[in-house]
Amino acid sequence: ETGVTQSPTHLIKTRGQQVTLRCSSQSGHNTVSWYQQALGQGPQFIFQYYREEENGRGNFPPRFSGLQFPNYSSELNVNALELDDSALYLCASSLAREWDEQYFGPGTRLTVT
Amino acid sequence: AQKITQTQPGMFVQEKEAVTLDCTYDTSDPSYGLFWYKQPSSGEMIFLIYQGSYDQQNATEGRYSLNFQKARKSANLVISASQLGDSAMYFCAMREVNFNKFYFGSGTKLNVKP
């Protein structure tokens, strides 16, 4: 059974650029959630995708968008990067309705300069 | 109001002793789930324990137990017989089922002393 994987591990971007982060769900999981974790803080929920549809969203602006593919892998896209977007981005996969089995990936560290 | 409040930024405990990490929550959703996660310095988020809002009994998973007091809106994590490997950040989290949102607290850094 393959765990949740994320790519890339680290990324450096310039303010105003766009970035795409990728997540591969654990085998058999059809739900993926994305979180932003700033240094020294708890993760903040960005959004969740279930069967390729957005299924819940936190307080993030529209420049944060996502996709889920038929194989349940997922992308997080951030446009017009700001310095405050620098953070660890975590994705987590689960079976719908089984949030007690939400498995996290190792995260992507994004630095915006 | 904060959805999840963890009032202990840092705690120390002696190896083999028990420790309680505090968590209070706020929600208007009658259906919710409460979680605790461990995040070692390596960064991965590890699920520890889950309690549903309708569960009558407190959840337990090995050395972890969740002291759920619904009327007080608290969901404290109790770690029995602390081990050096328990040193990490601990996050309390809540899922609002009907609103389909998820919230984490600010975390408690636990240091286990030999």
mmCIF file of N, CA, C and O in Angstrom, chain B residues 38-95:
data_model
loop_
_atom_site.group_PDB
_atom_site.id
_atom_site.type_symbol
_atom_site.label_atom_id
_atom_site.label_comp_id
_atom_site.label_asym_id
_atom_site.label_seq_id
_atom_site.Cartn_x
_atom_site.Cartn_y
_atom_site.Cartn_z
ATOM 1 N N LYS B 38 0.081 14.330 15.910
ATOM 2 C CA LYS B 38 1.452 14.552 16.382
ATOM 3 C C LYS B 38 2.310 14.961 15.190
ATOM 4 O O LYS B 38 2.207 14.351 14.118
ATOM 5 N N GLN B 39 3.113 15.999 15.382
ATOM 6 C CA GLN B 39 4.010 16.431 14.305
ATOM 7 C C GLN B 39 5.436 16.500 14.838
ATOM 8 O O GLN B 39 5.825 17.463 15.492
ATOM 9 N N PRO B 40 6.236 15.473 14.580
ATOM 10 C CA PRO B 40 7.645 15.523 15.009
ATOM 11 C C PRO B 40 8.395 16.599 14.237
ATOM 12 O O PRO B 40 7.860 17.181 13.280
ATOM 13 N N SER B 41 9.632 16.811 14.612
ATOM 14 C CA SER B 41 10.437 17.857 13.963
ATOM 15 C C SER B 41 10.650 17.573 12.484
ATOM 16 O O SER B 41 10.931 18.478 11.699
ATOM 17 N N SER B 42 10.509 16.335 12.079
ATOM 18 C CA SER B 42 10.653 15.967 10.665
ATOM 19 C C SER B 42 9.498 16.500 9.811
ATOM 20 O O SER B 42 9.604 16.559 8.587
ATOM 21 N N GLY B 43 8.382 16.878 10.438
ATOM 22 C CA GLY B 43 7.320 17.568 9.716
ATOM 23 C C GLY B 43 6.097 16.752 9.360
ATOM 24 O O GLY B 43 5.055 17.338 9.055
ATOM 25 N N GLU B 44 6.168 15.432 9.354
ATOM 26 C CA GLU B 44 4.978 14.674 8.964
ATOM 27 C C GLU B 44 3.909 14.757 10.041
ATOM 28 O O GLU B 44 4.224 14.865 11.219
ATOM 29 N N MET B 45 2.662 14.745 9.646
ATOM 30 C CA MET B 45 1.523 14.846 10.549
ATOM 31 C C MET B 45 0.994 13.428 10.776
ATOM 32 O O MET B 45 0.595 12.752 9.829
ATOM 33 N N ILE B 46 0.993 13.006 12.035
ATOM 34 C CA ILE B 46 0.616 11.637 12.370
ATOM 35 C C ILE B 46 -0.688 11.642 13.158
ATOM 36 O O ILE B 46 -0.774 12.271 14.220
ATOM 37 N N PHE B 47 -1.697 10.924 12.657
ATOM 38 C CA PHE B 47 -2.975 10.819 13.343
ATOM 39 C C PHE B 47 -2.817 9.987 14.613
ATOM 40 O O PHE B 47 -2.180 8.929 14.611
ATOM 41 N N LEU B 48 -3.399 10.481 15.708
ATOM 42 C CA LEU B 48 -3.316 9.773 16.983
ATOM 43 C C LEU B 48 -4.650 9.186 17.413
ATOM 44 O O LEU B 48 -4.739 8.010 17.769
ATOM 45 N N ILE B 49 -5.703 10.028 17.416
ATOM 46 C CA ILE B 49 -6.948 9.594 18.027
ATOM 47 C C ILE B 49 -8.094 10.457 17.527
ATOM 48 O O ILE B 49 -7.889 11.625 17.145
ATOM 49 N N TYR B 50 -9.296 9.877 17.528
ATOM 50 C CA TYR B 50 -10.494 10.541 17.003
ATOM 51 C C TYR B 50 -11.657 10.329 17.973
ATOM 52 O O TYR B 50 -11.808 9.251 18.567
ATOM 53 N N GLN B 51 -12.482 11.393 18.110
ATOM 54 C CA GLN B 51 -13.703 11.315 18.928
ATOM 55 C C GLN B 51 -14.829 11.970 18.160
ATOM 56 O O GLN B 51 -14.716 13.132 17.767
ATOM 57 N N GLY B 52 -15.928 11.262 17.937
ATOM 58 C CA GLY B 52 -17.090 11.839 17.290
ATOM 59 C C GLY B 52 -17.986 12.514 18.309
ATOM 60 O O GLY B 52 -18.030 12.116 19.480
ATOM 61 N N SER B 53 -18.732 13.515 17.869
ATOM 62 C CA SER B 53 -19.552 14.289 18.802
ATOM 63 C C SER B 53 -20.663 13.464 19.422
ATOM 64 O O SER B 53 -21.185 13.813 20.487
ATOM 65 N N TYR B 54 -21.051 12.377 18.783
ATOM 66 C CA TYR B 54 -22.124 11.543 19.310
ATOM 67 C C TYR B 54 -21.606 10.313 20.052
ATOM 68 O O TYR B 54 -22.399 9.510 20.535
ATOM 69 N N ASP B 55 -20.290 10.197 20.106
ATOM 70 C CA ASP B 55 -19.721 9.039 20.810
ATOM 71 C C ASP B 55 -19.934 9.193 22.309
ATOM 72 O O ASP B 55 -19.638 10.255 22.876
ATOM 73 N N GLN B 56 -20.442 8.155 22.936
ATOM 74 C CA GLN B 56 -20.749 8.221 24.361
ATOM 75 C C GLN B 56 -19.511 7.989 25.216
ATOM 76 O O GLN B 56 -19.387 8.528 26.309
ATOM 77 N N GLN B 57 -18.608 7.173 24.712
ATOM 78 C CA GLN B 57 -17.426 6.839 25.506
ATOM 79 C C GLN B 57 -16.202 7.579 24.980
ATOM 80 O O GLN B 57 -16.086 7.859 23.785
ATOM 81 N N ASN B 58 -15.278 7.854 25.878
ATOM 82 C CA ASN B 58 -14.028 8.493 25.494
ATOM 83 C C ASN B 58 -13.205 7.535 24.637
ATOM 84 O O ASN B 58 -13.108 6.341 24.920
ATOM 85 N N ALA B 59 -12.583 8.092 23.597
ATOM 86 C CA ALA B 59 -11.759 7.278 22.706
ATOM 87 C C ALA B 59 -10.427 6.941 23.365
ATOM 88 O O ALA B 59 -9.866 7.745 24.128
ATOM 89 N N THR B 60 -9.933 5.748 23.062
ATOM 90 C CA THR B 60 -8.605 5.349 23.528
ATOM 91 C C THR B 60 -7.892 4.632 22.386
ATOM 92 O O THR B 60 -8.508 3.916 21.593
ATOM 93 N N GLU B 61 -6.567 4.883 22.290
ATOM 94 C CA GLU B 61 -5.720 4.223 21.299
ATOM 95 C C GLU B 61 -4.372 3.985 21.955
ATOM 96 O O GLU B 61 -3.526 4.874 22.012
ATOM 97 N N GLY B 62 -4.192 2.801 22.484
ATOM 98 C CA GLY B 62 -2.925 2.493 23.131
ATOM 99 C C GLY B 62 -2.666 3.392 24.322
ATOM 100 O O GLY B 62 -3.468 3.461 25.248
ATOM 101 N N ARG B 63 -1.560 4.141 24.276
ATOM 102 C CA ARG B 63 -1.228 5.046 25.387
ATOM 103 C C ARG B 63 -1.967 6.384 25.318
ATOM 104 O O ARG B 63 -1.799 7.226 26.203
ATOM 105 N N TYR B 64 -2.747 6.581 24.258
ATOM 106 C CA TYR B 64 -3.466 7.837 24.085
ATOM 107 C C TYR B 64 -4.940 7.669 24.458
ATOM 108 O O TYR B 64 -5.567 6.686 24.083
ATOM 109 N N SER B 65 -5.457 8.633 25.182
ATOM 110 C CA SER B 65 -6.888 8.678 25.439
ATOM 111 C C SER B 65 -7.357 10.115 25.306
ATOM 112 O O SER B 65 -6.594 11.062 25.517
ATOM 113 N N LEU B 66 -8.595 10.259 24.909
ATOM 114 C CA LEU B 66 -9.178 11.583 24.713
ATOM 115 C C LEU B 66 -10.242 11.787 25.782
ATOM 116 O O LEU B 66 -11.209 11.020 25.845
ATOM 117 N N ASN B 67 -10.043 12.783 26.609
ATOM 118 C CA ASN B 67 -10.992 13.118 27.670
ATOM 119 C C ASN B 67 -12.004 14.113 27.100
ATOM 120 O O ASN B 67 -11.751 15.320 27.051
ATOM 121 N N PHE B 68 -13.143 13.582 26.648
ATOM 122 C CA PHE B 68 -14.162 14.366 25.943
ATOM 123 C C PHE B 68 -15.214 14.828 26.940
ATOM 124 O O PHE B 68 -15.918 13.999 27.536
ATOM 125 N N GLN B 69 -15.314 16.160 27.112
ATOM 126 C CA GLN B 69 -16.349 16.738 27.972
ATOM 127 C C GLN B 69 -17.169 17.682 27.104
ATOM 128 O O GLN B 69 -16.805 18.852 26.914
ATOM 129 N N LYS B 70 -18.276 17.149 26.607
ATOM 130 C CA LYS B 70 -19.063 17.851 25.594
ATOM 131 C C LYS B 70 -19.643 19.162 26.116
ATOM 132 O O LYS B 70 -19.636 20.181 25.408
ATOM 133 N N ALA B 71 -20.166 19.140 27.334
ATOM 134 C CA ALA B 71 -20.794 20.349 27.875
ATOM 135 C C ALA B 71 -19.768 21.470 28.051
ATOM 136 O O ALA B 71 -20.078 22.645 27.891
ATOM 137 N N ARG B 72 -18.544 21.108 28.354
ATOM 138 C CA ARG B 72 -17.481 22.102 28.526
ATOM 139 C C ARG B 72 -16.756 22.380 27.216
ATOM 140 O O ARG B 72 -15.860 23.216 27.163
ATOM 141 N N LYS B 73 -17.109 21.652 26.159
ATOM 142 C CA LYS B 73 -16.458 21.789 24.859
ATOM 143 C C LYS B 73 -14.943 21.636 24.998
ATOM 144 O O LYS B 73 -14.160 22.470 24.522
ATOM 145 N N SER B 74 -14.573 20.552 25.653
ATOM 146 C CA SER B 74 -13.145 20.287 25.772
ATOM 147 C C SER B 74 -12.833 18.872 25.300
ATOM 148 O O SER B 74 -13.671 17.958 25.391
ATOM 149 N N ALA B 75 -11.636 18.688 24.805
ATOM 150 C CA ALA B 75 -11.203 17.410 24.230
ATOM 151 C C ALA B 75 -9.716 17.241 24.523
ATOM 152 O O ALA B 75 -8.877 17.316 23.625
ATOM 153 N N ASN B 76 -9.399 17.008 25.768
ATOM 154 C CA ASN B 76 -8.004 16.937 26.184
ATOM 155 C C ASN B 76 -7.398 15.587 25.821
ATOM 156 O O ASN B 76 -8.045 14.547 25.925
ATOM 157 N N LEU B 77 -6.139 15.614 25.435
ATOM 158 C CA LEU B 77 -5.393 14.396 25.121
ATOM 159 C C LEU B 77 -4.580 13.995 26.338
ATOM 160 O O LEU B 77 -3.866 14.814 26.900
ATOM 161 N N VAL B 78 -4.700 12.735 26.728
ATOM 162 C CA VAL B 78 -3.906 12.196 27.820
ATOM 163 C C VAL B 78 -2.940 11.162 27.244
ATOM 164 O O VAL B 78 -3.365 10.228 26.557
ATOM 165 N N ILE B 79 -1.660 11.377 27.510
ATOM 166 C CA ILE B 79 -0.640 10.414 27.109
ATOM 167 C C ILE B 79 -0.129 9.750 28.377
ATOM 168 O O ILE B 79 0.375 10.437 29.280
ATOM 169 N N SER B 80 -0.285 8.462 28.452
ATOM 170 C CA SER B 80 0.185 7.756 29.645
ATOM 171 C C SER B 80 1.614 7.257 29.392
ATOM 172 O O SER B 80 2.023 7.050 28.256
ATOM 173 N N ALA B 81 2.358 7.092 30.453
ATOM 174 C CA ALA B 81 3.708 6.521 30.381
ATOM 175 C C ALA B 81 4.524 7.145 29.252
ATOM 176 O O ALA B 81 4.914 6.473 28.284
ATOM 177 N N SER B 82 4.780 8.448 29.360
ATOM 178 C CA SER B 82 5.480 9.192 28.304
ATOM 179 C C SER B 82 6.821 8.550 27.956
ATOM 180 O O SER B 82 7.534 8.040 28.827
ATOM 181 N N GLN B 83 7.139 8.627 26.667
ATOM 182 C CA GLN B 83 8.403 8.116 26.156
ATOM 183 C C GLN B 83 9.166 9.258 25.487
ATOM 184 O O GLN B 83 8.568 10.250 25.063
ATOM 185 N N LEU B 84 10.488 9.107 25.386
ATOM 186 C CA LEU B 84 11.293 10.161 24.774
ATOM 187 C C LEU B 84 10.819 10.467 23.349
ATOM 188 O O LEU B 84 10.842 11.615 22.900
ATOM 189 N N GLY B 85 10.358 9.445 22.654
ATOM 190 C CA GLY B 85 9.873 9.618 21.293
ATOM 191 C C GLY B 85 8.560 10.384 21.192
ATOM 192 O O GLY B 85 8.117 10.712 20.087
ATOM 193 N N ASP B 86 7.950 10.691 22.325
ATOM 194 C CA ASP B 86 6.715 11.478 22.319
ATOM 195 C C ASP B 86 7.003 12.972 22.170
ATOM 196 O O ASP B 86 6.063 13.759 21.976
ATOM 197 N N SER B 87 8.258 13.355 22.275
ATOM 198 C CA SER B 87 8.610 14.775 22.125
ATOM 199 C C SER B 87 8.267 15.229 20.709
ATOM 200 O O SER B 87 8.797 14.699 19.731
ATOM 201 N N ALA B 88 7.372 16.204 20.602
ATOM 202 C CA ALA B 88 6.866 16.654 19.305
ATOM 203 C C ALA B 88 5.859 17.777 19.522
ATOM 204 O O ALA B 88 5.531 18.116 20.661
ATOM 205 N N MET B 89 5.365 18.335 18.412
ATOM 206 C CA MET B 89 4.210 19.242 18.465
ATOM 207 C C MET B 89 2.951 18.403 18.404
ATOM 208 O O MET B 89 2.876 17.421 17.642
ATOM 209 N N TYR B 90 1.952 18.803 19.182
ATOM 210 C CA TYR B 90 0.678 18.114 19.183
ATOM 211 C C TYR B 90 -0.421 19.113 18.820
ATOM 212 O O TYR B 90 -0.519 20.183 19.411
ATOM 213 N N PHE B 91 -1.224 18.710 17.844
ATOM 214 C CA PHE B 91 -2.297 19.571 17.372
ATOM 215 C C PHE B 91 -3.658 18.928 17.634
ATOM 216 O O PHE B 91 -3.874 17.750 17.328
ATOM 217 N N CYS B 92 -4.554 19.735 18.162
ATOM 218 C CA CYS B 92 -5.950 19.373 18.285
ATOM 219 C C CYS B 92 -6.667 19.914 17.042
ATOM 220 O O CYS B 92 -6.330 21.015 16.553
ATOM 221 N N ALA B 93 -7.619 19.170 16.522
ATOM 222 C CA ALA B 93 -8.312 19.591 15.305
ATOM 223 C C ALA B 93 -9.776 19.190 15.377
ATOM 224 O O ALA B 93 -10.154 18.275 16.116
ATOM 225 N N MET B 94 -10.583 19.886 14.589
ATOM 226 C CA MET B 94 -12.025 19.606 14.575
ATOM 227 C C MET B 94 -12.549 19.648 13.148
ATOM 228 O O MET B 94 -12.182 20.540 12.365
ATOM 229 N N ARG B 95 -13.394 18.698 12.825
ATOM 230 C CA ARG B 95 -14.128 18.729 11.564
ATOM 231 C C ARG B 95 -15.583 19.028 11.853
ATOM 232 O O ARG B 95 -16.212 18.360 12.672
#
